Short mmCIF file of C-alpha atoms and ligand atoms in Angstrom, two decimals:
data_model
loop_
_atom_site.label_atom_id
_atom_site.label_comp_id
_atom_site.label_asym_id
_atom_site.label_seq_id
_atom_site.Cartn_x
_atom_site.Cartn_y
_atom_site.Cartn_z
CA MET A 4 -19.13 -17.02 28.61
CA ASN A 5 -22.83 -16.15 28.02
CA LYS A 6 -25.16 -18.97 27.11
CA ARG A 7 -25.98 -18.10 23.50
CA LEU A 8 -28.47 -19.32 20.92
CA VAL A 9 -26.92 -18.91 17.47
CA ILE A 10 -29.33 -19.05 14.50
CA ILE A 11 -27.90 -19.42 11.02
CA THR A 12 -30.12 -19.39 7.94
CA GLY A 13 -28.86 -21.02 4.75
CA SER A 14 -26.94 -23.53 6.86
CA ASN A 15 -26.55 -26.53 4.56
CA ARG A 16 -23.74 -25.27 2.34
CA GLY A 17 -21.43 -22.36 1.56
CA LEU A 18 -20.92 -19.64 4.14
CA GLY A 19 -23.85 -20.82 6.29
CA LYS A 20 -22.36 -24.32 6.64
CA ALA A 21 -18.96 -22.80 7.54
CA LEU A 22 -20.67 -20.65 10.21
CA VAL A 23 -22.32 -23.76 11.69
CA ASP A 24 -18.93 -25.53 11.75
CA VAL A 25 -17.05 -22.68 13.48
CA PHE A 26 -19.72 -22.13 16.16
CA VAL A 27 -19.98 -25.88 16.83
CA ARG A 28 -16.20 -26.12 17.12
CA GLU A 29 -15.36 -22.89 19.01
CA GLY A 30 -18.54 -21.83 20.79
CA THR A 31 -18.47 -24.61 23.34
CA GLU A 32 -21.44 -23.21 25.32
CA ASP A 33 -23.49 -22.23 22.25
CA ILE A 34 -26.63 -23.93 20.99
CA ILE A 35 -26.71 -23.63 17.20
CA VAL A 36 -29.83 -23.75 15.02
CA GLY A 37 -29.33 -24.15 11.27
CA ILE A 38 -32.16 -23.41 8.86
CA SER A 39 -32.39 -24.34 5.18
CA ARG A 40 -34.50 -26.47 2.86
CA THR A 41 -31.96 -29.32 2.86
CA TYR A 42 -30.90 -31.47 5.81
CA VAL A 43 -27.32 -30.98 6.99
CA GLU A 44 -25.31 -33.72 8.69
CA GLN A 45 -23.80 -32.49 11.96
CA SER A 46 -23.05 -34.83 14.85
CA SER A 47 -22.83 -32.23 17.65
CA PRO A 48 -25.55 -32.50 20.34
CA ARG A 49 -25.47 -28.68 20.46
CA TYR A 50 -26.69 -28.44 16.84
CA VAL A 51 -30.38 -28.41 15.83
CA ASP A 52 -31.20 -28.73 12.13
CA VAL A 53 -34.45 -27.13 10.98
CA GLY A 54 -35.89 -27.71 7.50
CA ALA A 55 -37.80 -24.63 6.35
CA ASP A 56 -38.46 -22.72 3.17
CA LEU A 57 -37.84 -19.02 3.79
CA SER A 58 -39.54 -17.94 0.56
CA SER A 59 -42.96 -17.54 2.19
CA ILE A 60 -44.55 -15.83 5.20
CA GLU A 61 -45.71 -19.25 6.47
CA GLY A 62 -42.15 -20.63 6.29
CA CYS A 63 -40.80 -17.68 8.29
CA GLU A 64 -43.61 -17.85 10.85
CA SER A 65 -43.10 -21.57 11.47
CA VAL A 66 -39.40 -20.89 12.12
CA LEU A 67 -40.23 -18.08 14.57
CA LEU A 68 -42.75 -20.26 16.40
CA MET A 69 -40.10 -22.94 16.91
CA LEU A 70 -37.46 -20.39 17.97
CA GLY A 71 -39.88 -18.77 20.44
CA GLN A 72 -40.48 -22.15 22.10
CA LEU A 73 -36.76 -22.90 22.23
CA ILE A 74 -35.92 -19.52 23.80
CA GLU A 75 -38.77 -19.82 26.32
CA ARG A 76 -37.58 -23.29 27.39
CA ASP A 77 -33.92 -22.45 27.94
CA ALA A 78 -32.20 -19.66 29.86
CA PHE A 79 -30.27 -17.97 27.04
CA GLU A 80 -28.51 -14.71 27.79
CA GLN A 81 -28.08 -13.81 24.16
CA VAL A 82 -29.53 -14.70 20.76
CA ILE A 83 -27.47 -14.19 17.60
CA LEU A 84 -29.12 -14.36 14.17
CA PHE A 85 -27.16 -14.62 10.92
CA ASN A 86 -29.55 -13.76 8.09
CA ASN A 87 -27.35 -15.63 5.61
CA ALA A 88 -29.73 -17.58 3.30
CA GLY A 89 -29.71 -16.05 -0.14
CA ARG A 90 -30.34 -16.68 -3.81
CA LEU A 91 -28.83 -15.03 -6.85
CA GLY A 92 -31.94 -15.79 -8.92
CA GLU A 93 -32.07 -15.96 -12.72
CA VAL A 94 -29.23 -14.00 -14.24
CA VAL A 95 -30.89 -12.15 -17.14
CA PRO A 96 -31.32 -8.49 -18.04
CA SER A 97 -33.73 -7.19 -15.40
CA PHE A 98 -36.30 -6.24 -18.03
CA GLN A 99 -36.55 -9.96 -18.92
CA ALA A 100 -36.78 -11.33 -15.37
CA SER A 101 -39.83 -13.47 -14.59
CA PRO A 102 -42.32 -12.24 -11.98
CA TYR A 103 -41.85 -15.47 -10.01
CA ASP A 104 -38.08 -15.14 -9.86
CA ILE A 105 -38.21 -11.46 -8.87
CA ALA A 106 -40.66 -12.27 -6.06
CA GLN A 107 -38.68 -15.29 -4.79
CA THR A 108 -35.34 -13.48 -4.80
CA ILE A 109 -36.66 -10.41 -3.01
CA PHE A 110 -38.52 -12.55 -0.48
CA VAL A 111 -35.59 -14.81 0.45
CA ASN A 112 -32.93 -12.04 0.42
CA GLN A 113 -34.86 -9.15 1.94
CA THR A 114 -38.37 -9.95 3.20
CA ALA A 115 -37.50 -13.10 5.17
CA PRO A 116 -34.54 -11.44 6.98
CA MET A 117 -36.83 -8.52 7.93
CA ILE A 118 -39.53 -10.88 9.23
CA LEU A 119 -36.99 -12.96 11.19
CA GLN A 120 -35.22 -9.96 12.72
CA ASN A 121 -38.54 -8.43 13.83
CA GLY A 122 -39.73 -11.75 15.25
CA LEU A 123 -36.53 -12.23 17.23
CA LEU A 124 -36.61 -8.69 18.61
CA SER A 125 -40.13 -9.33 19.82
CA ILE A 126 -39.19 -12.71 21.38
CA GLY A 127 -36.04 -11.14 22.85
CA SER A 128 -37.92 -8.31 24.55
CA SER A 129 -40.65 -10.60 25.95
CA GLN A 130 -38.07 -13.12 27.25
CA ASN A 131 -35.54 -10.48 28.37
CA VAL A 132 -32.78 -11.77 26.07
CA ALA A 133 -30.30 -9.55 24.20
CA VAL A 134 -30.35 -9.96 20.43
CA GLU A 135 -27.59 -9.41 17.83
CA ILE A 136 -28.49 -9.66 14.15
CA VAL A 137 -25.97 -9.88 11.31
CA ASN A 138 -27.45 -9.36 7.86
CA LEU A 139 -25.35 -10.84 5.04
CA LEU A 140 -25.19 -8.13 2.40
CA SER A 141 -22.94 -7.71 -0.61
CA GLY A 142 -21.05 -5.11 -2.60
CA ALA A 143 -24.11 -5.50 -4.87
CA ALA A 144 -26.10 -3.53 -2.29
CA LEU A 145 -24.22 -0.44 -3.50
CA LYS A 146 -23.11 -1.30 -7.03
CA ALA A 147 -25.31 -2.14 -10.04
CA TYR A 148 -24.37 -5.41 -11.81
CA ASP A 149 -26.17 -6.23 -15.06
CA GLY A 150 -28.18 -9.45 -14.87
CA TRP A 151 -28.51 -9.26 -11.07
CA GLY A 152 -31.52 -6.93 -10.89
CA ALA A 153 -33.51 -8.58 -8.11
CA TYR A 154 -30.34 -9.62 -6.22
CA CYS A 155 -28.90 -6.07 -6.19
CA ALA A 156 -32.30 -4.60 -5.30
CA SER A 157 -32.85 -7.07 -2.46
CA LYS A 158 -29.39 -6.48 -0.94
CA ALA A 159 -29.82 -2.69 -1.23
CA GLY A 160 -33.25 -3.06 0.39
CA LEU A 161 -31.85 -5.16 3.23
CA LEU A 162 -29.08 -2.61 3.78
CA MET A 163 -31.68 0.14 4.22
CA ALA A 164 -33.80 -2.11 6.48
CA THR A 165 -30.67 -2.70 8.61
CA GLN A 166 -30.03 1.03 8.91
CA VAL A 167 -33.67 1.82 9.75
CA LEU A 168 -33.82 -0.90 12.40
CA GLY A 169 -30.50 0.27 13.83
CA THR A 170 -31.91 3.80 14.18
CA GLU A 171 -35.05 2.45 15.85
CA ILE A 172 -33.06 0.28 18.28
CA ASN A 173 -31.25 3.44 19.44
CA LEU A 174 -34.43 5.51 19.58
CA HIS A 175 -36.39 2.91 21.57
CA GLN A 176 -33.33 1.81 23.60
CA LEU A 177 -33.88 -1.86 22.77
CA PRO A 178 -31.38 -4.44 24.12
CA ALA A 179 -30.38 -5.31 20.55
CA LYS A 180 -27.89 -4.65 17.78
CA VAL A 181 -28.14 -5.12 14.01
CA TRP A 182 -25.41 -4.69 11.43
CA GLY A 183 -24.76 -5.57 7.82
CA PHE A 184 -21.76 -7.41 6.41
CA ALA A 185 -20.39 -7.88 2.90
CA PRO A 186 -18.23 -11.05 2.83
CA GLY A 187 -16.27 -10.33 -0.38
CA VAL A 188 -16.11 -12.93 -3.14
CA VAL A 189 -16.45 -16.30 -1.38
CA ASP A 190 -15.78 -19.74 -2.86
CA THR A 191 -19.32 -21.20 -2.69
CA GLU A 192 -21.94 -22.66 -5.00
CA MET A 193 -23.21 -19.13 -5.72
CA GLN A 194 -19.84 -18.30 -7.31
CA THR A 195 -19.69 -21.65 -9.16
CA THR A 196 -23.06 -20.83 -10.73
CA LEU A 197 -21.85 -17.35 -11.71
CA ARG A 198 -18.77 -18.68 -13.49
CA THR A 199 -20.84 -20.99 -15.71
CA LEU A 200 -22.84 -18.10 -17.16
CA ASP A 201 -22.49 -16.81 -20.67
CA SER A 202 -21.25 -13.25 -21.23
CA SER A 203 -24.59 -12.51 -22.96
CA GLN A 204 -26.26 -13.16 -19.57
CA PHE A 205 -23.68 -11.38 -17.43
CA SER A 206 -21.11 -9.02 -18.95
CA GLN A 207 -18.62 -9.45 -16.07
CA VAL A 208 -18.45 -13.26 -16.08
CA GLU A 209 -14.83 -13.20 -17.23
CA ARG A 210 -13.79 -11.06 -14.24
CA PHE A 211 -15.27 -13.63 -11.83
CA GLN A 212 -13.65 -16.50 -13.79
CA CYS A 213 -10.27 -14.70 -13.48
CA LEU A 214 -10.68 -14.11 -9.74
CA PHE A 215 -11.24 -17.85 -9.33
CA ALA A 216 -8.35 -18.84 -11.63
CA GLU A 217 -6.03 -16.48 -9.70
CA GLY A 218 -7.08 -18.01 -6.37
CA GLN A 219 -8.56 -14.73 -5.11
CA LEU A 220 -11.78 -16.11 -3.63
CA ARG A 221 -12.06 -16.22 0.14
CA SER A 222 -12.74 -19.58 1.74
CA PRO A 223 -16.10 -19.88 3.53
CA ALA A 224 -14.18 -21.02 6.65
CA SER A 225 -12.05 -17.83 6.76
CA VAL A 226 -15.14 -15.59 6.45
CA ALA A 227 -16.99 -17.64 9.08
CA THR A 228 -14.05 -17.30 11.49
CA PHE A 229 -14.04 -13.54 10.93
CA LEU A 230 -17.77 -13.40 11.76
CA TYR A 231 -17.33 -15.67 14.80
CA GLN A 232 -14.86 -13.14 16.21
CA ALA A 233 -16.96 -10.12 15.15
CA VAL A 234 -20.16 -10.92 17.05
CA GLY A 235 -20.18 -9.27 20.45
CA ASN A 236 -17.35 -6.95 19.39
CA PRO A 237 -18.29 -3.26 19.92
CA GLN A 238 -16.18 -2.33 16.87
CA PHE A 239 -19.21 -3.52 14.84
CA GLU A 240 -21.76 -0.85 15.69
CA ASN A 241 -25.52 -0.97 15.67
CA GLY A 242 -26.83 0.06 12.20
CA GLY A 243 -23.36 -0.25 10.60
CA PHE A 244 -22.39 -1.80 7.26
CA TYR A 245 -18.97 -3.46 7.09
CA ASP A 246 -17.11 -4.96 4.13
CA ILE A 247 -14.52 -7.66 4.86
CA ARG A 248 -12.27 -6.01 2.25
CA SER A 249 -11.78 -3.04 4.61
CA PHE A 250 -10.17 -5.17 7.34
N1 NAP B 301 -20.51 -16.23 -2.31
C1 NAP B 301 -20.25 -14.94 -2.47
O1 NAP B 301 -19.29 -14.57 -3.18
C2 NAP B 301 -21.10 -13.90 -1.80
C3 NAP B 301 -20.76 -12.55 -2.01
C4 NAP B 301 -21.52 -11.57 -1.39
C5 NAP B 301 -22.58 -11.93 -0.58
N2 NAP B 301 -22.89 -13.25 -0.40
C6 NAP B 301 -24.05 -13.55 0.46
O2 NAP B 301 -23.65 -14.48 1.47
C7 NAP B 301 -24.76 -15.34 1.79
C8 NAP B 301 -24.34 -16.79 1.66
O3 NAP B 301 -23.98 -17.01 0.30
P1 NAP B 301 -23.37 -18.39 -0.25
O4 NAP B 301 -22.41 -18.00 -1.29
O5 NAP B 301 -22.97 -19.26 0.88
O6 NAP B 301 -24.66 -18.98 -0.98
P2 NAP B 301 -25.00 -20.47 -1.45
O7 NAP B 301 -23.80 -21.32 -1.46
O8 NAP B 301 -25.78 -20.32 -2.72
O9 NAP B 301 -25.97 -20.97 -0.29
C9 NAP B 301 -27.21 -20.34 -0.11
C10 NAP B 301 -27.87 -20.89 1.14
O10 NAP B 301 -29.18 -20.27 1.24
C11 NAP B 301 -30.15 -21.31 1.42
N3 NAP B 301 -31.44 -20.95 0.81
C12 NAP B 301 -31.67 -20.51 -0.46
N4 NAP B 301 -32.98 -20.37 -0.66
C13 NAP B 301 -33.60 -20.71 0.51
C14 NAP B 301 -34.97 -20.78 0.92
N5 NAP B 301 -35.98 -20.50 0.08
N6 NAP B 301 -35.24 -21.15 2.20
C15 NAP B 301 -34.23 -21.48 3.06
N7 NAP B 301 -32.92 -21.43 2.71
C16 NAP B 301 -32.62 -21.07 1.45
C17 NAP B 301 -29.53 -22.53 0.71
O11 NAP B 301 -30.06 -23.75 1.20
P3 NAP B 301 -31.19 -24.61 0.43
O12 NAP B 301 -31.11 -24.26 -1.02
O13 NAP B 301 -30.89 -26.03 0.75
O14 NAP B 301 -32.47 -24.18 1.09
C18 NAP B 301 -28.07 -22.39 1.10
O15 NAP B 301 -27.85 -22.94 2.38
C19 NAP B 301 -25.89 -14.94 0.85
O16 NAP B 301 -26.77 -14.06 1.50
C20 NAP B 301 -25.17 -14.23 -0.28
O17 NAP B 301 -26.00 -13.30 -0.95
C21 NAP B 301 -22.18 -14.24 -0.99
#
């Protein structure tokens, strides 16, 4: 198996934590880097925990500096990036959203993934390492949900950025692949937060409460296992957008 560096943003809980766990367990040759603002306990010597705030250019640049040094030091054949960190932001009608919350949500969900994917492509081409990027999207990239203005906009923006980069990878024949993935409704803190909202904040809160009560949420571990098997699989094409509900 190739010696891979696997980078997972938003690694301390939810889907990101489940991705760390599956790569540590199954990817016996992989080195795994987890990035979030909160330390995550993980005893594997193949795991590196990085504390960083991805809501600023400086935070993203410090992460890229560290990753560049790591890739230069070690002979990786492939780098995989899961742009997974995300925030729902304040759930209010979009005309009432605060400037700070709009800016933070769009930065973490769209700008930071774009900065990180560009940085890794540049490191990959200078170090001769193939790069695969998986951008965590959502059905909200295509469908308007009231109260989720910045979240929907950021996921739609990241979907377009994925498609543009995919086109450019083909055009410039880069040794890279980028694709987007919607994980369905996953049992994480993001969903717990949603269910506590009032219907005046989010008209569909009852639907999400019912999905939970009926046991219809996917476990983070099952989605992480799906993604573990999907990377490197040619079925997931450069520039594509895949929804777990179609499989
Ligand atoms: N759960 C779902 O039903 C669902 C559905 C569709 C799409 N998704 C997408 O799947 C991804 C994972 O979602 P999840 O449900 O696992 O979310 P979650 O439980 O809320 O976890 C979010 C992760 O992002 C990190 N994060 C947030 N702000 C950050 C910042 N400024 N800098 C660095 N890290 C930051 C958090 O760590 P810290 O706060 O410690 O930094 C945490 O690890 C997200 O992109 C989400 O939009 C989820």
